[in-house]
PDB file of C-alpha atoms in Angstrom:
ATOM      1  CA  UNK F1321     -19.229-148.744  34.190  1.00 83.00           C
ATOM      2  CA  UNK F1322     -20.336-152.215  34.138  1.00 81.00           C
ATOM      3  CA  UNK F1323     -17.355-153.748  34.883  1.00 79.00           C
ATOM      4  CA  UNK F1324     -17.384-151.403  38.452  1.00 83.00           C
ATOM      5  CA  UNK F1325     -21.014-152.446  38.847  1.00 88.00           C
ATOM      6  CA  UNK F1326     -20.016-156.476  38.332  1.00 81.00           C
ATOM      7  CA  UNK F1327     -18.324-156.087  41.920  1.00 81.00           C
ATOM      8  CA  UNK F1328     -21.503-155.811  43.233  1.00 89.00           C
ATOM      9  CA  UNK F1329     -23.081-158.975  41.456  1.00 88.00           C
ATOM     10  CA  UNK F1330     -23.550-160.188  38.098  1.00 85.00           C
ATOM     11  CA  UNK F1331     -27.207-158.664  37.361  1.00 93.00           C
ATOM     12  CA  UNK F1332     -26.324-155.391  38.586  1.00 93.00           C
ATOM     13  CA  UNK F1333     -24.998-153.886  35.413  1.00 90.00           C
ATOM     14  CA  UNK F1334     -27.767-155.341  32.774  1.00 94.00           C
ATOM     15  CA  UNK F1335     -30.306-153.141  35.730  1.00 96.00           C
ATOM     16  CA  UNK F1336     -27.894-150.178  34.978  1.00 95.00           C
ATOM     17  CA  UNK F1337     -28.111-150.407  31.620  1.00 95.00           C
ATOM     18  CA  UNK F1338     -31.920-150.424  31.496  1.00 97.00           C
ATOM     19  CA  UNK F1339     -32.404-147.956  33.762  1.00 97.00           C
ATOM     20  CA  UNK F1340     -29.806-145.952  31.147  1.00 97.00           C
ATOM     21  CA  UNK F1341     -32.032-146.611  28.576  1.00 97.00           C
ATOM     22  CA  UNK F1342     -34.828-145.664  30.017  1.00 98.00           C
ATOM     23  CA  UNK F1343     -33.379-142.050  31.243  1.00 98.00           C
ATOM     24  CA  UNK F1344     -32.833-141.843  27.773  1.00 97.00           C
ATOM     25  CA  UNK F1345     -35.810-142.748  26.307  1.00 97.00           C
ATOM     26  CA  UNK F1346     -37.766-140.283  28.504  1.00 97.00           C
ATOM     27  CA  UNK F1347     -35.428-137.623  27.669  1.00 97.00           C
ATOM     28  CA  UNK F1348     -35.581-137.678  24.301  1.00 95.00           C
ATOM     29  CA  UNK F1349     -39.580-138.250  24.326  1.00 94.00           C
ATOM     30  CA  UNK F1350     -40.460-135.406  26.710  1.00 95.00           C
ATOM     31  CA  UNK F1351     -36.844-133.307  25.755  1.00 95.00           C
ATOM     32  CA  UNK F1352     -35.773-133.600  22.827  1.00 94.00           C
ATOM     33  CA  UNK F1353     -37.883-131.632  20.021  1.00 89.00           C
ATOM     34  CA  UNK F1354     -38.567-133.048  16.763  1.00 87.00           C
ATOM     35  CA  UNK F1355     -36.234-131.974  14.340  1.00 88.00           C
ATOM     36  CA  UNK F1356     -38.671-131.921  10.768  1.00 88.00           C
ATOM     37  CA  UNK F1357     -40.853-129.598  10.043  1.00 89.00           C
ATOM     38  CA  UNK F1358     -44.934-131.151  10.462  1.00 87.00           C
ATOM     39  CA  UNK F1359     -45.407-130.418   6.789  1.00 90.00           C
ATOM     40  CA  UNK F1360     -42.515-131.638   5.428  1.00 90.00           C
ATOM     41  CA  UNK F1361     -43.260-135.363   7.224  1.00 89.00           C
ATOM     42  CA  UNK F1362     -44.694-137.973   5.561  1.00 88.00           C
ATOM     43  CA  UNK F1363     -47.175-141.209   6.721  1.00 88.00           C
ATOM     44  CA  UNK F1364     -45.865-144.163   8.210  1.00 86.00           C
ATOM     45  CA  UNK F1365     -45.653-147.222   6.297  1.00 84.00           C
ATOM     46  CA  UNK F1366     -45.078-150.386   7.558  1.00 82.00           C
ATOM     47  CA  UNK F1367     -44.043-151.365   4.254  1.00 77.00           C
ATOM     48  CA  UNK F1368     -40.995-148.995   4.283  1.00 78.00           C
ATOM     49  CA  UNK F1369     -40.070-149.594   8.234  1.00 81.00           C
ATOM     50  CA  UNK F1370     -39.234-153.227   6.464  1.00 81.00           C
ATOM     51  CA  UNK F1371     -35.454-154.210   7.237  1.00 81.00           C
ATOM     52  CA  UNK F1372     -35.146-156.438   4.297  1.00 83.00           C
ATOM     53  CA  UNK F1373     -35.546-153.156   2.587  1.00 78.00           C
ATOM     54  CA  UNK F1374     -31.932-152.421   2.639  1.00 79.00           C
ATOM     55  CA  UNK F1375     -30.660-155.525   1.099  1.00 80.00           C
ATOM     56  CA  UNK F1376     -33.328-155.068  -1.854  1.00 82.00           C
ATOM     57  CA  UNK F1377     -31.524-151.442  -1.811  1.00 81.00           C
ATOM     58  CA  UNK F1378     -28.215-153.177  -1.935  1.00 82.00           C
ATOM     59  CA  UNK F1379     -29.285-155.657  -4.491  1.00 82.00           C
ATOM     60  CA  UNK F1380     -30.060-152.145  -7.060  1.00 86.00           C
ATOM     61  CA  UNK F1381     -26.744-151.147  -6.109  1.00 87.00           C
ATOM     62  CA  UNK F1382     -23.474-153.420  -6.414  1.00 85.00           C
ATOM     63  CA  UNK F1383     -21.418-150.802  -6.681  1.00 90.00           C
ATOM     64  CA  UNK F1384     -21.454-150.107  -2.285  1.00 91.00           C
ATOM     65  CA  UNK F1385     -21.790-153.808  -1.500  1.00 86.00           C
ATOM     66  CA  UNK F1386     -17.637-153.672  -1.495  1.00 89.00           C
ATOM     67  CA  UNK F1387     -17.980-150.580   1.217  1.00 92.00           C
ATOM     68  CA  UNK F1388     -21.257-152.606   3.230  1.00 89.00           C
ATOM     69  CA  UNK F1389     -19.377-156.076   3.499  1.00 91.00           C
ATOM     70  CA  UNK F1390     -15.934-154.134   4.578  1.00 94.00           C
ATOM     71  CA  UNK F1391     -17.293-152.363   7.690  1.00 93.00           C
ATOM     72  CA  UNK F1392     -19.233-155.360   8.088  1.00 93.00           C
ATOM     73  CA  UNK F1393     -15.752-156.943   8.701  1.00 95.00           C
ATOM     74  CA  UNK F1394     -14.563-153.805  10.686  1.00 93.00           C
ATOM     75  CA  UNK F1395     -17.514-154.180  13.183  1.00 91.00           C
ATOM     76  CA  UNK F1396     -17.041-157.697  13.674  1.00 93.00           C
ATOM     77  CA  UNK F1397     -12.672-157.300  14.477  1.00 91.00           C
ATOM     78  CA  UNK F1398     -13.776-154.174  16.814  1.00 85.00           C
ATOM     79  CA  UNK F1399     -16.444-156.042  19.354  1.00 86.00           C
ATOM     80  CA  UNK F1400     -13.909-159.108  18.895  1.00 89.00           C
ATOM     81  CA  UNK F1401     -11.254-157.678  20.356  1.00 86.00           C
ATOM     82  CA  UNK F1402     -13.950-155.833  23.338  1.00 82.00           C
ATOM     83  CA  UNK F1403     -15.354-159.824  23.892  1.00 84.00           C
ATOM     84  CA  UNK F1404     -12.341-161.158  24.563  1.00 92.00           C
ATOM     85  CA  UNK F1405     -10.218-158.514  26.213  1.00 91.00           C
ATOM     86  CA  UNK F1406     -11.921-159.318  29.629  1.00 88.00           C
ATOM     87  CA  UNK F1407     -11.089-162.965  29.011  1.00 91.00           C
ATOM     88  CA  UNK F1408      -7.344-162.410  28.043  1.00 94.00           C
ATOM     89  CA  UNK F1409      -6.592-160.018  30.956  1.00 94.00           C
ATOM     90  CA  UNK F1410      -8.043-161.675  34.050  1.00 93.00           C
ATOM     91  CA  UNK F1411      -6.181-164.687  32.786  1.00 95.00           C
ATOM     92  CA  UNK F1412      -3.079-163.042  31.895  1.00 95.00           C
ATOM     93  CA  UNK F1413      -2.784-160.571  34.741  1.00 95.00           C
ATOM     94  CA  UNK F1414      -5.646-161.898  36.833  1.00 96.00           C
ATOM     95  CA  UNK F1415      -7.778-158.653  36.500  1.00 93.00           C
ATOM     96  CA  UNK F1416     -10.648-158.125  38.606  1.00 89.00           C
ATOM     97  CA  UNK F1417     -14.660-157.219  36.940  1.00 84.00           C
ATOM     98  CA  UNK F1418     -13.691-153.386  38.194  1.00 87.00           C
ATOM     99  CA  UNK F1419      -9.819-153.521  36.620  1.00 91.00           C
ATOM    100  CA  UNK F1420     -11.592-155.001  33.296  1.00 89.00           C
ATOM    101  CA  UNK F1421     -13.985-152.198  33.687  1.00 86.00           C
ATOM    102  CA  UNK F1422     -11.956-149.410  34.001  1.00 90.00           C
ATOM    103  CA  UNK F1423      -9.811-150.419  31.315  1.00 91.00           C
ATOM    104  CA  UNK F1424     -12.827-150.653  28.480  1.00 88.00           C
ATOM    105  CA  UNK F1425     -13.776-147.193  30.166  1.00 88.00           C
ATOM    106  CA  UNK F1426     -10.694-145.353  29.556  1.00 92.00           C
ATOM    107  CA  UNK F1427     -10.672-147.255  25.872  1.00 89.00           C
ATOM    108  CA  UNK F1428     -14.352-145.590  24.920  1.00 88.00           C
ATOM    109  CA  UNK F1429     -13.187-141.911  26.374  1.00 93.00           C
ATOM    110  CA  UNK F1430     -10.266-142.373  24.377  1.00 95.00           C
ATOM    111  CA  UNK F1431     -12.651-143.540  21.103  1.00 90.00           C
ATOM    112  CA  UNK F1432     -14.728-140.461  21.799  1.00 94.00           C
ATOM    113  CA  UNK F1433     -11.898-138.134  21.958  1.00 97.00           C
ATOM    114  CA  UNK F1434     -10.651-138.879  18.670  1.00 96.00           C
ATOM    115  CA  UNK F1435     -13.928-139.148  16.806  1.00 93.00           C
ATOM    116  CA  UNK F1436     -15.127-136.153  18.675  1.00 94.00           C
ATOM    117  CA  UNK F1437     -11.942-134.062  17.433  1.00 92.00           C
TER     118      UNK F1437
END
């Protein structure tokens, strides 16, 4: 979608994308119902919304930092190839912003399909 919206100028897709976010912000605010029961919730503690958290988790257990720093790796390979596909094919086959676009498009529809089945 943003590489359709580039043709019309560069800013055009980041305004997209926060309108997006906003849609879905309100929907799942004023929508979406809250899934836990009021009396099984619990306070909230700043202490526990604490990122660092998780590596002090990982630090009690080795035995997943193996599984952590591998899909660590995976990420990083996956948006790799994403950043520089638009690079490699509007210099290789001098793409357009909307042929880019399309192609990343048809590449997350084709993601979703197999993780959805």
């Amino acid at each position: 979608m943003g590489g359709v919206l580039g043709h019309y100028g560069s800013r055009v897709p980041f305004y997209a994308a926060a309108g997006l976010c906003l849609l879905n912000f309100l929907y799942g605010y004023f929508i979406l119902p809250e899934s836990l029961d009021k009396d099984k919730r619990r306070e909230f503690n700043w202490k526990r919304a604490n990122p660092i958290g998780s590596f002090k988790f990982l630090g009690k257990h080795p035995e997943i930092s193996g599984l952590i720093v591998s899909l660590i790796l995976i990420y990083i390979a996956g948006h790799a190839v994403q950043s520089n596909w638009s690079f490699f094919t509007m210099y290789k086959f001098n793409w357009t912003e909307r042929m880019v676009g399309i192609s990343l498009g048809v590449v997350g529809l084709l993601v979703g399909i197999v993780q959805g089945a």
